[in-house]
Coordinates of C-alpha atoms and ligand atoms in Angstrom, one line a residue:
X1 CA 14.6 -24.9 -2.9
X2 CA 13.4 -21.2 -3.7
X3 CA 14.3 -19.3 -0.4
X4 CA 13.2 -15.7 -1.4
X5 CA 9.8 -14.2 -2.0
X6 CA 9.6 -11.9 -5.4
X7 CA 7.1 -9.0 -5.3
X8 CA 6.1 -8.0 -8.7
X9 CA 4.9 -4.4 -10.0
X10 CA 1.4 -5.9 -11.5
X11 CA 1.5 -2.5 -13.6
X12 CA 4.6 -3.3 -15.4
X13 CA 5.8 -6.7 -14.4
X14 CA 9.1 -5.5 -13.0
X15 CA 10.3 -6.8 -10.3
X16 CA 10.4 -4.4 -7.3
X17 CA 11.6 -6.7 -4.4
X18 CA 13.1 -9.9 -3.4
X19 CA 13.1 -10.8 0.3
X20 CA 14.5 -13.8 2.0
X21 CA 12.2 -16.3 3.8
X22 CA 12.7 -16.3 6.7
X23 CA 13.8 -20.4 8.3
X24 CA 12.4 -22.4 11.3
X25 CA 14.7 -20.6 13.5
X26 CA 13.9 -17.5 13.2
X27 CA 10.4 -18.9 13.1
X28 CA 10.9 -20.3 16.6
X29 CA 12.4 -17.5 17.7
X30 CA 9.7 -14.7 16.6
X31 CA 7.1 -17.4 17.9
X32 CA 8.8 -17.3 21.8
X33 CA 9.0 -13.5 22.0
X34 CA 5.8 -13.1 21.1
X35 CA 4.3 -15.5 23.7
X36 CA 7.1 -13.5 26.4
X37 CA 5.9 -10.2 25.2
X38 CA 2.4 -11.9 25.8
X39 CA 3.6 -12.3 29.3
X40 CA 4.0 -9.1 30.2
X41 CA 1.5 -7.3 27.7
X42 CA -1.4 -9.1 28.9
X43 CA -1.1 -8.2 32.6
X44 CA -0.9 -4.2 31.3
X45 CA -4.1 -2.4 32.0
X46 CA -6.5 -1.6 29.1
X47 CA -5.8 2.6 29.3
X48 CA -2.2 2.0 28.7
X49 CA -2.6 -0.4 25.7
X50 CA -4.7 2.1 24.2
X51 CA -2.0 4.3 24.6
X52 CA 0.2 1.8 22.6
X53 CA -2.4 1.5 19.8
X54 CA -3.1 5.3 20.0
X55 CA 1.1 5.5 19.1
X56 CA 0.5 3.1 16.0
X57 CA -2.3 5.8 15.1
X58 CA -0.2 8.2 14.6
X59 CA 2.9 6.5 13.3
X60 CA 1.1 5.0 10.7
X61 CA -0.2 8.8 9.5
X62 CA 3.0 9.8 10.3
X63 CA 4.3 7.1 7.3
X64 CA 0.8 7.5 5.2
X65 CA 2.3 9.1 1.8
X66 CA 5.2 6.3 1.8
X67 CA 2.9 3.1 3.0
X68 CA 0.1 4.1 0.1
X69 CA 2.9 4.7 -2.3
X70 CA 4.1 0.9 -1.5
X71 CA 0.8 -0.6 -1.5
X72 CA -0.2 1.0 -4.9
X73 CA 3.3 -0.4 -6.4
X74 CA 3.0 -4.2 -4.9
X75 CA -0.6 -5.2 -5.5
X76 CA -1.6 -2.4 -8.2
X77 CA -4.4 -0.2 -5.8
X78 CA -5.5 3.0 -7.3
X79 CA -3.1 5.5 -5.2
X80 CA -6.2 7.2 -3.3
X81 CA -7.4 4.2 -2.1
X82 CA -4.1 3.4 -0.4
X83 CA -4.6 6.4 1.1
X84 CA -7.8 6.4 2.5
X85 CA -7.0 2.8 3.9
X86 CA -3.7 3.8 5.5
X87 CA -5.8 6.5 7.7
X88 CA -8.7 3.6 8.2
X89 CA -6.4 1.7 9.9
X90 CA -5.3 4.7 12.1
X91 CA -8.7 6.2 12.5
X92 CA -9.7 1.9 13.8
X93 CA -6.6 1.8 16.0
X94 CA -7.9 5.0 17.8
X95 CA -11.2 4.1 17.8
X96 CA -10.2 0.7 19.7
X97 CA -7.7 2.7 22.1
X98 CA -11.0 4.3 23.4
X99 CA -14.4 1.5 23.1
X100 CA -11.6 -1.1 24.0
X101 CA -12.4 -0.1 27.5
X102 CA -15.9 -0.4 27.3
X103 CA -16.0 -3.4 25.2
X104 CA -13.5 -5.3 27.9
X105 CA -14.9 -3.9 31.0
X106 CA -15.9 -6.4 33.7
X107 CA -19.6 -7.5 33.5
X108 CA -21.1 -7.8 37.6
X109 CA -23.8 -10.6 36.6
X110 CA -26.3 -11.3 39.7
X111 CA -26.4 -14.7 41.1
X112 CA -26.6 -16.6 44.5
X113 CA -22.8 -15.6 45.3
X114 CA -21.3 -12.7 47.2
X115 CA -20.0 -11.4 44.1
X116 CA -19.9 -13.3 40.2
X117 CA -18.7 -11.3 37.1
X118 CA -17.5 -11.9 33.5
X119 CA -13.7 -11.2 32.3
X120 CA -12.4 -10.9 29.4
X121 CA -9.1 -11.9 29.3
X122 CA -6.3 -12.4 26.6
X123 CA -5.6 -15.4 25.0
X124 CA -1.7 -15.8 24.1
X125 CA 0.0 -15.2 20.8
X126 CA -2.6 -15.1 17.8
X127 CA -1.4 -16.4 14.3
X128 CA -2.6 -14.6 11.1
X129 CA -2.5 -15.6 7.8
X130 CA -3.5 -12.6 5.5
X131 CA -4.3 -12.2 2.1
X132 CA -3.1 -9.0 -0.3
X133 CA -6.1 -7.3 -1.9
X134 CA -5.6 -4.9 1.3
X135 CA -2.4 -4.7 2.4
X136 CA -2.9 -3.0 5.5
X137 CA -6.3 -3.3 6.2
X138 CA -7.0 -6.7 6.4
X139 CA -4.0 -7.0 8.4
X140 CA -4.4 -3.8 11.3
X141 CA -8.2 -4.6 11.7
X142 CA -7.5 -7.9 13.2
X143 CA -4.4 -6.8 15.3
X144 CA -6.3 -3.4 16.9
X145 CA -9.1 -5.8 18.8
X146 CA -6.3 -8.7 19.1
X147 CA -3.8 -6.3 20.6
X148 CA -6.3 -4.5 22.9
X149 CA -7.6 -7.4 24.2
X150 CA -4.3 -8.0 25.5
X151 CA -2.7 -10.6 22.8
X152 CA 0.3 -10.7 20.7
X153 CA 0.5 -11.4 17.0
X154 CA 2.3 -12.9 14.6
X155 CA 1.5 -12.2 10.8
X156 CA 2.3 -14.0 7.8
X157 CA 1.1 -11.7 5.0
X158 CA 0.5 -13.0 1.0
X159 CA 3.9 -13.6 -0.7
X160 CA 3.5 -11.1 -3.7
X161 CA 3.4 -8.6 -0.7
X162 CA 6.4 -8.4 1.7
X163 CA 7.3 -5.3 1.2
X164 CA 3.7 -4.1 3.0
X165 CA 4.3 -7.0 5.2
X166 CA 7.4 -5.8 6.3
X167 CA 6.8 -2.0 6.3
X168 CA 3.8 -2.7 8.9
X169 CA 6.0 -4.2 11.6
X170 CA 8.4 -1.0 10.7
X171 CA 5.0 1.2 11.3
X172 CA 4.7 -1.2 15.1
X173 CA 8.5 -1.1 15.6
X174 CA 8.4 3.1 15.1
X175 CA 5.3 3.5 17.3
X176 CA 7.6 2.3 20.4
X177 CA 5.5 -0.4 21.2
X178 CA 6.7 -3.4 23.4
X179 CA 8.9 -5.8 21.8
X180 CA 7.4 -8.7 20.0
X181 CA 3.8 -7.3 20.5
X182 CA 3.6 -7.7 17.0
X183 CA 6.3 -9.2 14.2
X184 CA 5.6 -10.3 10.4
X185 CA 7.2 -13.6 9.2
X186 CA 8.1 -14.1 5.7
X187 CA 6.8 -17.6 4.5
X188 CA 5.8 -19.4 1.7
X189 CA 2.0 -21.0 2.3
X190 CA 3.4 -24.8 2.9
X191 CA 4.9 -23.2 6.7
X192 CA 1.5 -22.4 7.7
X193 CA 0.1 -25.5 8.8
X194 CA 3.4 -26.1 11.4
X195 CA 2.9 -22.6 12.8
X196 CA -0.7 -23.6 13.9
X197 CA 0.7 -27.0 15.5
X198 CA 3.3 -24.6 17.5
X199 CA 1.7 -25.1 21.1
X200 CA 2.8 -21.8 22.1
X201 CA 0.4 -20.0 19.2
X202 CA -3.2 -20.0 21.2
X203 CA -5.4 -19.0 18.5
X204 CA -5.7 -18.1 14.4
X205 CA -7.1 -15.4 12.3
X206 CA -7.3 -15.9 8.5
X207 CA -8.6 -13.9 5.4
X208 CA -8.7 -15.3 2.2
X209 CA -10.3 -17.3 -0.2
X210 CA -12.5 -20.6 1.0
X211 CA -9.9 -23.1 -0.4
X212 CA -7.3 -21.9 1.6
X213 CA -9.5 -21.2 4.8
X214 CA -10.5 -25.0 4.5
X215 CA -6.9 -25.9 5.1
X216 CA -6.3 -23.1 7.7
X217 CA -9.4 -25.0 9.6
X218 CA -8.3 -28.5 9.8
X219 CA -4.8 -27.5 11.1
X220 CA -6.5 -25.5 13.8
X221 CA -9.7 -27.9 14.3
X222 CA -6.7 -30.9 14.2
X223 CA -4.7 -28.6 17.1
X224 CA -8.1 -27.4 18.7
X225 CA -7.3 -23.7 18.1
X226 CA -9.6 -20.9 18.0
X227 CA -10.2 -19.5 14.7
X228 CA -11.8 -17.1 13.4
X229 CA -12.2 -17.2 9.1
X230 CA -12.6 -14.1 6.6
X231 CA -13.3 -16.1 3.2
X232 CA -14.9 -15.4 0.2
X233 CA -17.6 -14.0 -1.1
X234 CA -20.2 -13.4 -4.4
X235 CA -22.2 -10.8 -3.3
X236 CA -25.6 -10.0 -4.1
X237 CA -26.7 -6.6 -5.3
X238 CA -30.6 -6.8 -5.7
X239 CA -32.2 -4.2 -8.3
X240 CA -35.8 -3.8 -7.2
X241 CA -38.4 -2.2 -9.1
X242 CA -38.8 1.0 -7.2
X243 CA -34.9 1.5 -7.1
X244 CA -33.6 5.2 -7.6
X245 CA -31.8 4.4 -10.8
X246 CA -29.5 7.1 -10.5
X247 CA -27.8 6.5 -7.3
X248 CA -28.1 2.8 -7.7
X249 CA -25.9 2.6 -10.8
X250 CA -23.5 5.1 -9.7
X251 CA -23.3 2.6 -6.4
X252 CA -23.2 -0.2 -8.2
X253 CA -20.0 0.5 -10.8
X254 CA -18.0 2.0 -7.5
X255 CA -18.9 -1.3 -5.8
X256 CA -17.9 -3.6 -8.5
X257 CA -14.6 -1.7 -9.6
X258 CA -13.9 -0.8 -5.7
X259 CA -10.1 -1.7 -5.6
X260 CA -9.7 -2.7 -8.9
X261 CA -12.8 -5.5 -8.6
X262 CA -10.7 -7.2 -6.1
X263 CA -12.7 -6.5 -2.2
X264 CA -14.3 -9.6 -0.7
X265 CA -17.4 -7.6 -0.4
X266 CA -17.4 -6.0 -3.9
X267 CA -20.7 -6.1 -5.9
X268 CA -20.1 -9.5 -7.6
X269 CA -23.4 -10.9 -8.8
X270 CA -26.5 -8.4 -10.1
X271 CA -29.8 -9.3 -9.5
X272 CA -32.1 -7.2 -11.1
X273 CA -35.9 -7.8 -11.6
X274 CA -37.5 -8.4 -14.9
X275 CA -39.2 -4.9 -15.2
X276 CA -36.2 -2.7 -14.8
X277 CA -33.5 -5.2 -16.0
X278 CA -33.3 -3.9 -19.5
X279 CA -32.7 -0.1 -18.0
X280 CA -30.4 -1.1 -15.7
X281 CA -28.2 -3.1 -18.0
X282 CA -28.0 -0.2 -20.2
X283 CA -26.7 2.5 -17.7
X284 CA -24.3 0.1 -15.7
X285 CA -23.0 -0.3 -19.3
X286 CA -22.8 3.0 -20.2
X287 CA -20.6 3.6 -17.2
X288 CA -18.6 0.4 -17.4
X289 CA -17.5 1.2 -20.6
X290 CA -16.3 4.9 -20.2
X291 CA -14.1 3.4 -16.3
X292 CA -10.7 3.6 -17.5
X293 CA -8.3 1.4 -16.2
X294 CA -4.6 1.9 -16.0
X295 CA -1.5 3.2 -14.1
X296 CA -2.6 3.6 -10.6
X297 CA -0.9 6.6 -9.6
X298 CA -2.9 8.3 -12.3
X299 CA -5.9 9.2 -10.7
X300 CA -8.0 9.6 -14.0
X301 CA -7.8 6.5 -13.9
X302 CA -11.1 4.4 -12.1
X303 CA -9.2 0.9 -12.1
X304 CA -5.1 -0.2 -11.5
X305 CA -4.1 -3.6 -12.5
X306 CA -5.2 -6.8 -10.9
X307 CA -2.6 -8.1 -8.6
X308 CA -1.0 -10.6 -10.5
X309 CA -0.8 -12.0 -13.8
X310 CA -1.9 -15.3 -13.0
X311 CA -5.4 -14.2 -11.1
X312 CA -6.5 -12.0 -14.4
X313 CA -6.0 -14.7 -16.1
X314 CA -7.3 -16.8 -13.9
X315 CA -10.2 -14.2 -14.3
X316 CA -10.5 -14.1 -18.0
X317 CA -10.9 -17.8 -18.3
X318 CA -13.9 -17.7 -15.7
X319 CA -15.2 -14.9 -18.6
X320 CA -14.9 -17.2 -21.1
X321 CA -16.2 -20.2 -20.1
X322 CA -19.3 -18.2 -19.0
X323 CA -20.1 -16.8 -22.2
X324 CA -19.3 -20.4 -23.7
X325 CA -22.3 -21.8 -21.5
X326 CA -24.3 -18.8 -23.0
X327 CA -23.6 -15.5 -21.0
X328 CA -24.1 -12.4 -23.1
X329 CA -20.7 -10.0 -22.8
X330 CA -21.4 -6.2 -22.9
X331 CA -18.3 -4.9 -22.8
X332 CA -14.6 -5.6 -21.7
X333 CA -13.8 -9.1 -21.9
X334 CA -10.1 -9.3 -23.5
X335 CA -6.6 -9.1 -22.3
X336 CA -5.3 -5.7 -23.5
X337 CA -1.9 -6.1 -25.1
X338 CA -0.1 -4.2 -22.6
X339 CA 2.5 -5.3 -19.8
X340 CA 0.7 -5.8 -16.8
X341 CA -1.8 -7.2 -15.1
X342 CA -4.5 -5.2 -17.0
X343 CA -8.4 -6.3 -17.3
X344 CA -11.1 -3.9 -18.6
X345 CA -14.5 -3.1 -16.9
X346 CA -16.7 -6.0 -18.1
X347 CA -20.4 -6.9 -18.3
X348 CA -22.3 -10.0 -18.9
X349 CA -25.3 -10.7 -18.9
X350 CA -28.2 -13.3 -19.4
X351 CA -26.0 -14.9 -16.6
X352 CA -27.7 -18.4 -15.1
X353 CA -26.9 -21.2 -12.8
X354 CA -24.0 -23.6 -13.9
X355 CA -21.8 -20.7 -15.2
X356 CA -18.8 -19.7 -13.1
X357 CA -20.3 -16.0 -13.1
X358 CA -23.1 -17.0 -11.0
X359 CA -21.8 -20.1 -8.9
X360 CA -18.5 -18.9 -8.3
X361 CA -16.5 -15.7 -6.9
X362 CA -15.4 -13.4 -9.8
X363 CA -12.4 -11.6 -8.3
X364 CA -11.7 -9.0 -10.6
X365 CA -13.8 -5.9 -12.4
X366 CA -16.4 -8.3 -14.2
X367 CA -20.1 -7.4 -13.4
X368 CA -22.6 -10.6 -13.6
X369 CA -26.1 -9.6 -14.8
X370 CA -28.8 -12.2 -13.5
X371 CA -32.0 -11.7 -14.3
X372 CA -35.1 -12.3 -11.6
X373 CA -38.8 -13.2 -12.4
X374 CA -39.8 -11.0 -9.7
X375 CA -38.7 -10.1 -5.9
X376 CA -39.8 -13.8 -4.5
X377 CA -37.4 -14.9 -7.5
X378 CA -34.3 -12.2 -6.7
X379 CA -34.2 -13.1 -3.1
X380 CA -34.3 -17.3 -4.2
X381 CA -31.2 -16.4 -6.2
X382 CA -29.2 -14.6 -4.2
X383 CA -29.3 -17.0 -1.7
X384 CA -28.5 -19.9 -4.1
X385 CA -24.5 -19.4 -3.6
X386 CA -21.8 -21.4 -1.9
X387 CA -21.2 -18.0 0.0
X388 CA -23.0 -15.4 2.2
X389 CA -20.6 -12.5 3.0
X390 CA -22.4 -10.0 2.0
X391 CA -25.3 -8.1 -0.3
X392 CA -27.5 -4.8 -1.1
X393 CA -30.9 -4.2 -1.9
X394 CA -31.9 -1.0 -3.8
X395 CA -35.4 0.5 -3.3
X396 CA -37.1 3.5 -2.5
X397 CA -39.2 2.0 -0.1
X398 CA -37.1 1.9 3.0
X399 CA -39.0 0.4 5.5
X400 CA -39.4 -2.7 3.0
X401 CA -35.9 -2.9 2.2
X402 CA -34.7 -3.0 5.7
X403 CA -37.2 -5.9 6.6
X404 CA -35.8 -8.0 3.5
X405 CA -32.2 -7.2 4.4
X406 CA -32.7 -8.2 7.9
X407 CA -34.5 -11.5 7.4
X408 CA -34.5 -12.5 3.4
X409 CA -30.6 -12.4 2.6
X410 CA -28.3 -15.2 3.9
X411 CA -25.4 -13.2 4.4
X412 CA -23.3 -11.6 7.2
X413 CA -23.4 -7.4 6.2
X414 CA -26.7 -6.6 4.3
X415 CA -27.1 -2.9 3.0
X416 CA -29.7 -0.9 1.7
X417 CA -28.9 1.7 -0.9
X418 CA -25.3 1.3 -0.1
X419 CA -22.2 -0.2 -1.4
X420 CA -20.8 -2.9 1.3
X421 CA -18.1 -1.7 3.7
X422 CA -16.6 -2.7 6.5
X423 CA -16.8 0.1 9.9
X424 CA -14.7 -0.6 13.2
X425 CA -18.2 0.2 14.7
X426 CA -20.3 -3.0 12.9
X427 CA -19.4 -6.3 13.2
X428 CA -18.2 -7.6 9.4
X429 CA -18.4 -11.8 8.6
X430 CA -20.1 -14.3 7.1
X431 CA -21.8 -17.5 6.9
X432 CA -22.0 -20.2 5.0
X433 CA -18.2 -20.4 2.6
X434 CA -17.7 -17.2 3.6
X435 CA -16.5 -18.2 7.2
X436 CA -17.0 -17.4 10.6
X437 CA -16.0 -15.2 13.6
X438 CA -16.6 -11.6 13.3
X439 CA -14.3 -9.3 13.0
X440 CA -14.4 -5.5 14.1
X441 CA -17.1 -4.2 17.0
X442 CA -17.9 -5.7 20.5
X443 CA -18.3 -9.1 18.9
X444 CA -14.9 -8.7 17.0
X445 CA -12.8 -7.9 20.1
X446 CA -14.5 -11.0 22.2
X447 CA -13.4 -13.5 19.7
X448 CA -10.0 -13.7 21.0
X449 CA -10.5 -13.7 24.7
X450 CA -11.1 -16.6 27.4
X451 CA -14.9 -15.1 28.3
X452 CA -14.2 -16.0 31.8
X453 CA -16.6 -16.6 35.2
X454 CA -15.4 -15.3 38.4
X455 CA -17.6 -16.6 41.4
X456 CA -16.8 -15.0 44.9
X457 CA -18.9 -17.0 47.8
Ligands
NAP501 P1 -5.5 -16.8 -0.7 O1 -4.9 -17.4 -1.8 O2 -6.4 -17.7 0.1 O3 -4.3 -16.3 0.3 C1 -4.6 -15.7 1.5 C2 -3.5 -16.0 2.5 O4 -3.5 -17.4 2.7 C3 -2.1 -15.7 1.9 O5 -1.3 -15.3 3.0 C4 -1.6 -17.1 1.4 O6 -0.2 -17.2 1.3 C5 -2.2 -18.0 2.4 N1 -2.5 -19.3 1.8 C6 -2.9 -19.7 0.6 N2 -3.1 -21.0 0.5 C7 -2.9 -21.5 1.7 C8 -3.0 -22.8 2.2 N3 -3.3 -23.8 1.5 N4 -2.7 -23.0 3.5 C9 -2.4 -21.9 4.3 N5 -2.3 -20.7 3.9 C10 -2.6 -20.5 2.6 O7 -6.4 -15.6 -1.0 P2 -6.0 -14.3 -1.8 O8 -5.9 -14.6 -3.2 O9 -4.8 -13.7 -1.2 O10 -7.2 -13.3 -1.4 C11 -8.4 -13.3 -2.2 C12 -9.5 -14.0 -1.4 O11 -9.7 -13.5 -0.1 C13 -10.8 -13.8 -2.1 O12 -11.5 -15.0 -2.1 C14 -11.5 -12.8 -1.2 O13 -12.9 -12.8 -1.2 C15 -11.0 -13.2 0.2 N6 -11.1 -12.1 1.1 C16 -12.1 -12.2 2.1 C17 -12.2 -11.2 3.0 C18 -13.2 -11.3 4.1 O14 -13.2 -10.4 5.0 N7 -14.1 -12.2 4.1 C19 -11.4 -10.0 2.9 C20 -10.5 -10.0 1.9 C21 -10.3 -11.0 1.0 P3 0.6 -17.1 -0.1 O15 0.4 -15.8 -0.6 O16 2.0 -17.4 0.3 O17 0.0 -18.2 -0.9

């Protein structure tokens, strides 16, 4: 049996580590301190755990340069995007440190008793299962609101990532933080399901694609665990008429080659009305083309490489049999004959139902054209999707496009003008295959509490 997890360079396809897995042992054993550490952690008041998480703050700036320099290597990230999500994490922990209070404050409700309130109060050891498109994101934006609340967690990270899995409990081990507050388990996939079943883990957070989310939800539906699910998505960006064309394409190439193509909430499908959908597919290929992509630590370069081998070409064949049911291609579309996980900026258009470019999630730099009768008919197609993460609309007319986002689009974070991004101040989720449980805000750091009634006659 392979016992060791390989992370591969996806710019060169050198290997670059080789950790051990770690066996059901040590499994048990990491599972146990956490729930002791739980013991302790939970009855600690809510100033001094945001004194703990204020201390992984600054450790993980403290480690920045070296943490973005190991992301970059293991999944292929463009350098200063590693960057600016190593200080996101920070800039989240000490945003928790300090709304944490507020957010997990007693409520006084009024009732026929002396005295009744809400508590929110922790729930044990929370499992989760992460995915590696961001390394460190993904991963501290559940644990600030977990750990605040007054849980433990226990993480086990994508398997073409331990180095980033390992460096973070360094970052939580550094910080001086209690021991087993938080610890990283290297482990192939087929170990998750028997973590779940462990009766001392109260409660699971995943990110990652819907296939794998579906499995993650009968182990914890099966073992009546809390979950909360971050899946995928095929997001929406709707081209209206009176859209600013300059800002909207310059928007819409950052938020379809954001992170190399590969962010949940990248701009995946674009629906463009009839009138303008000639113009617009002109300028988003003028900019597609002239996007280089190549080594990430050059930052000339718009694009890295996709994270591994087998998802670009995973990618290209979703390409492929798109254009074979009739999609247009614009640009990009090969496998350049260089090592590495490379894939150009592509275009298609003349996209339509049936094709994997418009029913299913295209995880990689490879912008879908769709083209829409009319507004009735843009908002009728991006709702017709397995998913509902998220979407944009792009008009001048504000106070239109904010109506629309709030009520027409079937999907958790709607933007106007905007790329979609995740803030530690707005709840981010979705519906439909895209999950459920929000993450991040008020609403993110209640998901993993017992919301409890105290009644004092
Ligand atoms: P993935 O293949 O689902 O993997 C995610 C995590 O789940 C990894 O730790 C993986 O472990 C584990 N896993 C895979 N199959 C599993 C199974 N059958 N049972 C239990 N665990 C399993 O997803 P990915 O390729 O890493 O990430 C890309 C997907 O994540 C995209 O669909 C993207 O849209 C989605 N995503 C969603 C959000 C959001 O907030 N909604 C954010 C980021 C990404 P191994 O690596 O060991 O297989």
């Amino acid at each position: 049996m392979n016992d060791r997890l390989i992370s591969i360079n996806p710019a060169t396809g050198a290997e670059i580590g080789n950790y051990q897995i770690h066996d059901e042992k040590q499994e048990q054993k990491a599972i146990e301190q956490a729930h002791k550490s739980f013991e302790s952690w939970r009855h600690i008041s809510l100033k001094e755990r945001g004194i703990v998480l204020k201390n992984i703050a600054k450790e993980l700036r403290r480690q920045k340069e070296q943490l973005a320099r190991l992301a970059s290597t293991e999944m292929g990230k463009p350098i200063q995007q590693s960057l600016v999500e190593v200080e996101k994490c920070a800039w989240t922990f000490d945003y928790y440190a300090k709304e944490g209070l507020k957010y997990l404050a007693n409520e006084i409700v009024a009732t026929d008793a002396k005295k009744s309130f809400v508590t929110f109060q922790p729930l044990g050891v929370v499992f989760a299962v992460m995915p590696w498109n961001f390394p460190y994101w993904q991963v501290f934006r559940a644990m600030g609101p977990a750990l605040m609340a007054g849980n433990t967690m226990i993480l086990k990270h994508a398997s073409n990532i331990s180095g980033c899995a390992v460096a973070i409990e360094n970052v939580i081990k550094k910080s001086g933080a209690p021991k087993g507050l938080f610890q990283t388990l290297l482990l192939p996939s087929s170990r998750v399901e028997n973590i779940i079943s462990n009766p001392l883990i109260a409660a699971v957070t995943f990110t990652g694609s819907t296939a794998a989310g579906r499995n993650i939800a009968e182990a914890a539906g099966r073992n009546l665990k809390k979950q909360v699910l971050e899946l995928g998505g095929s997001d929406p960006y709707i081209i209206l008429e009176d859209a600013d064309m300059n800002k909207t394409i310059e928007v819409c190439v950052n938020a379809r080659l954001v992170n190399s193509g590969q962010s949940c909430v990248a701009a995946k499908r674009f629906v463009v009305v009839k009138s303008v959908r000639k113009e617009f597919e002109k300028r988003l290929v003028e900019k597609m083309k002239v996007a280089t992509y190549g080594d990430p630590f050059d930052t000339n370069n718009k694009i890295g490489p996709m994270a591994r081998i087998d998802l670009r070409d995973q990618l290209h064949e979703q390409v492929v049999a798109s254009i074979s049911k009739g999609a247009k291609l614009l640009c990009g579309g090969f496998i350049p004959e260089t090592a590495g996980a490379f894939y150009p900026p592509t275009v298609l258009t003349n996209v339509k139902k049936g094709m994997p470019a418009y029913d299913e999630e295209l995880f990689g730099p490879v912008a879908a054209i769709i083209e829409a009768k009319d507004e009735t008919d843009a908002f009728r197609i991006a709702n017709d999707s397995i998913y509902g993460l998220g979407g944009a609309i792009f008009s001048k007319n504000r106070a239109k496009a904010e109506k629309l986002a709030a009520t027409m689009l079937d999907a958790g974070n709607c933007f106007v003008n905007d790329q979609v991004h995740s803030d530690a101040r707005l709840p981010f989720g979705g519906v439909k295959q895209s999950g459920y449980g929000r993450e991040l805000s008020a609403f993110g750091i209640r998901e993993f509490v017992n919301i409890k009634t105290v009644y004092i006659k």
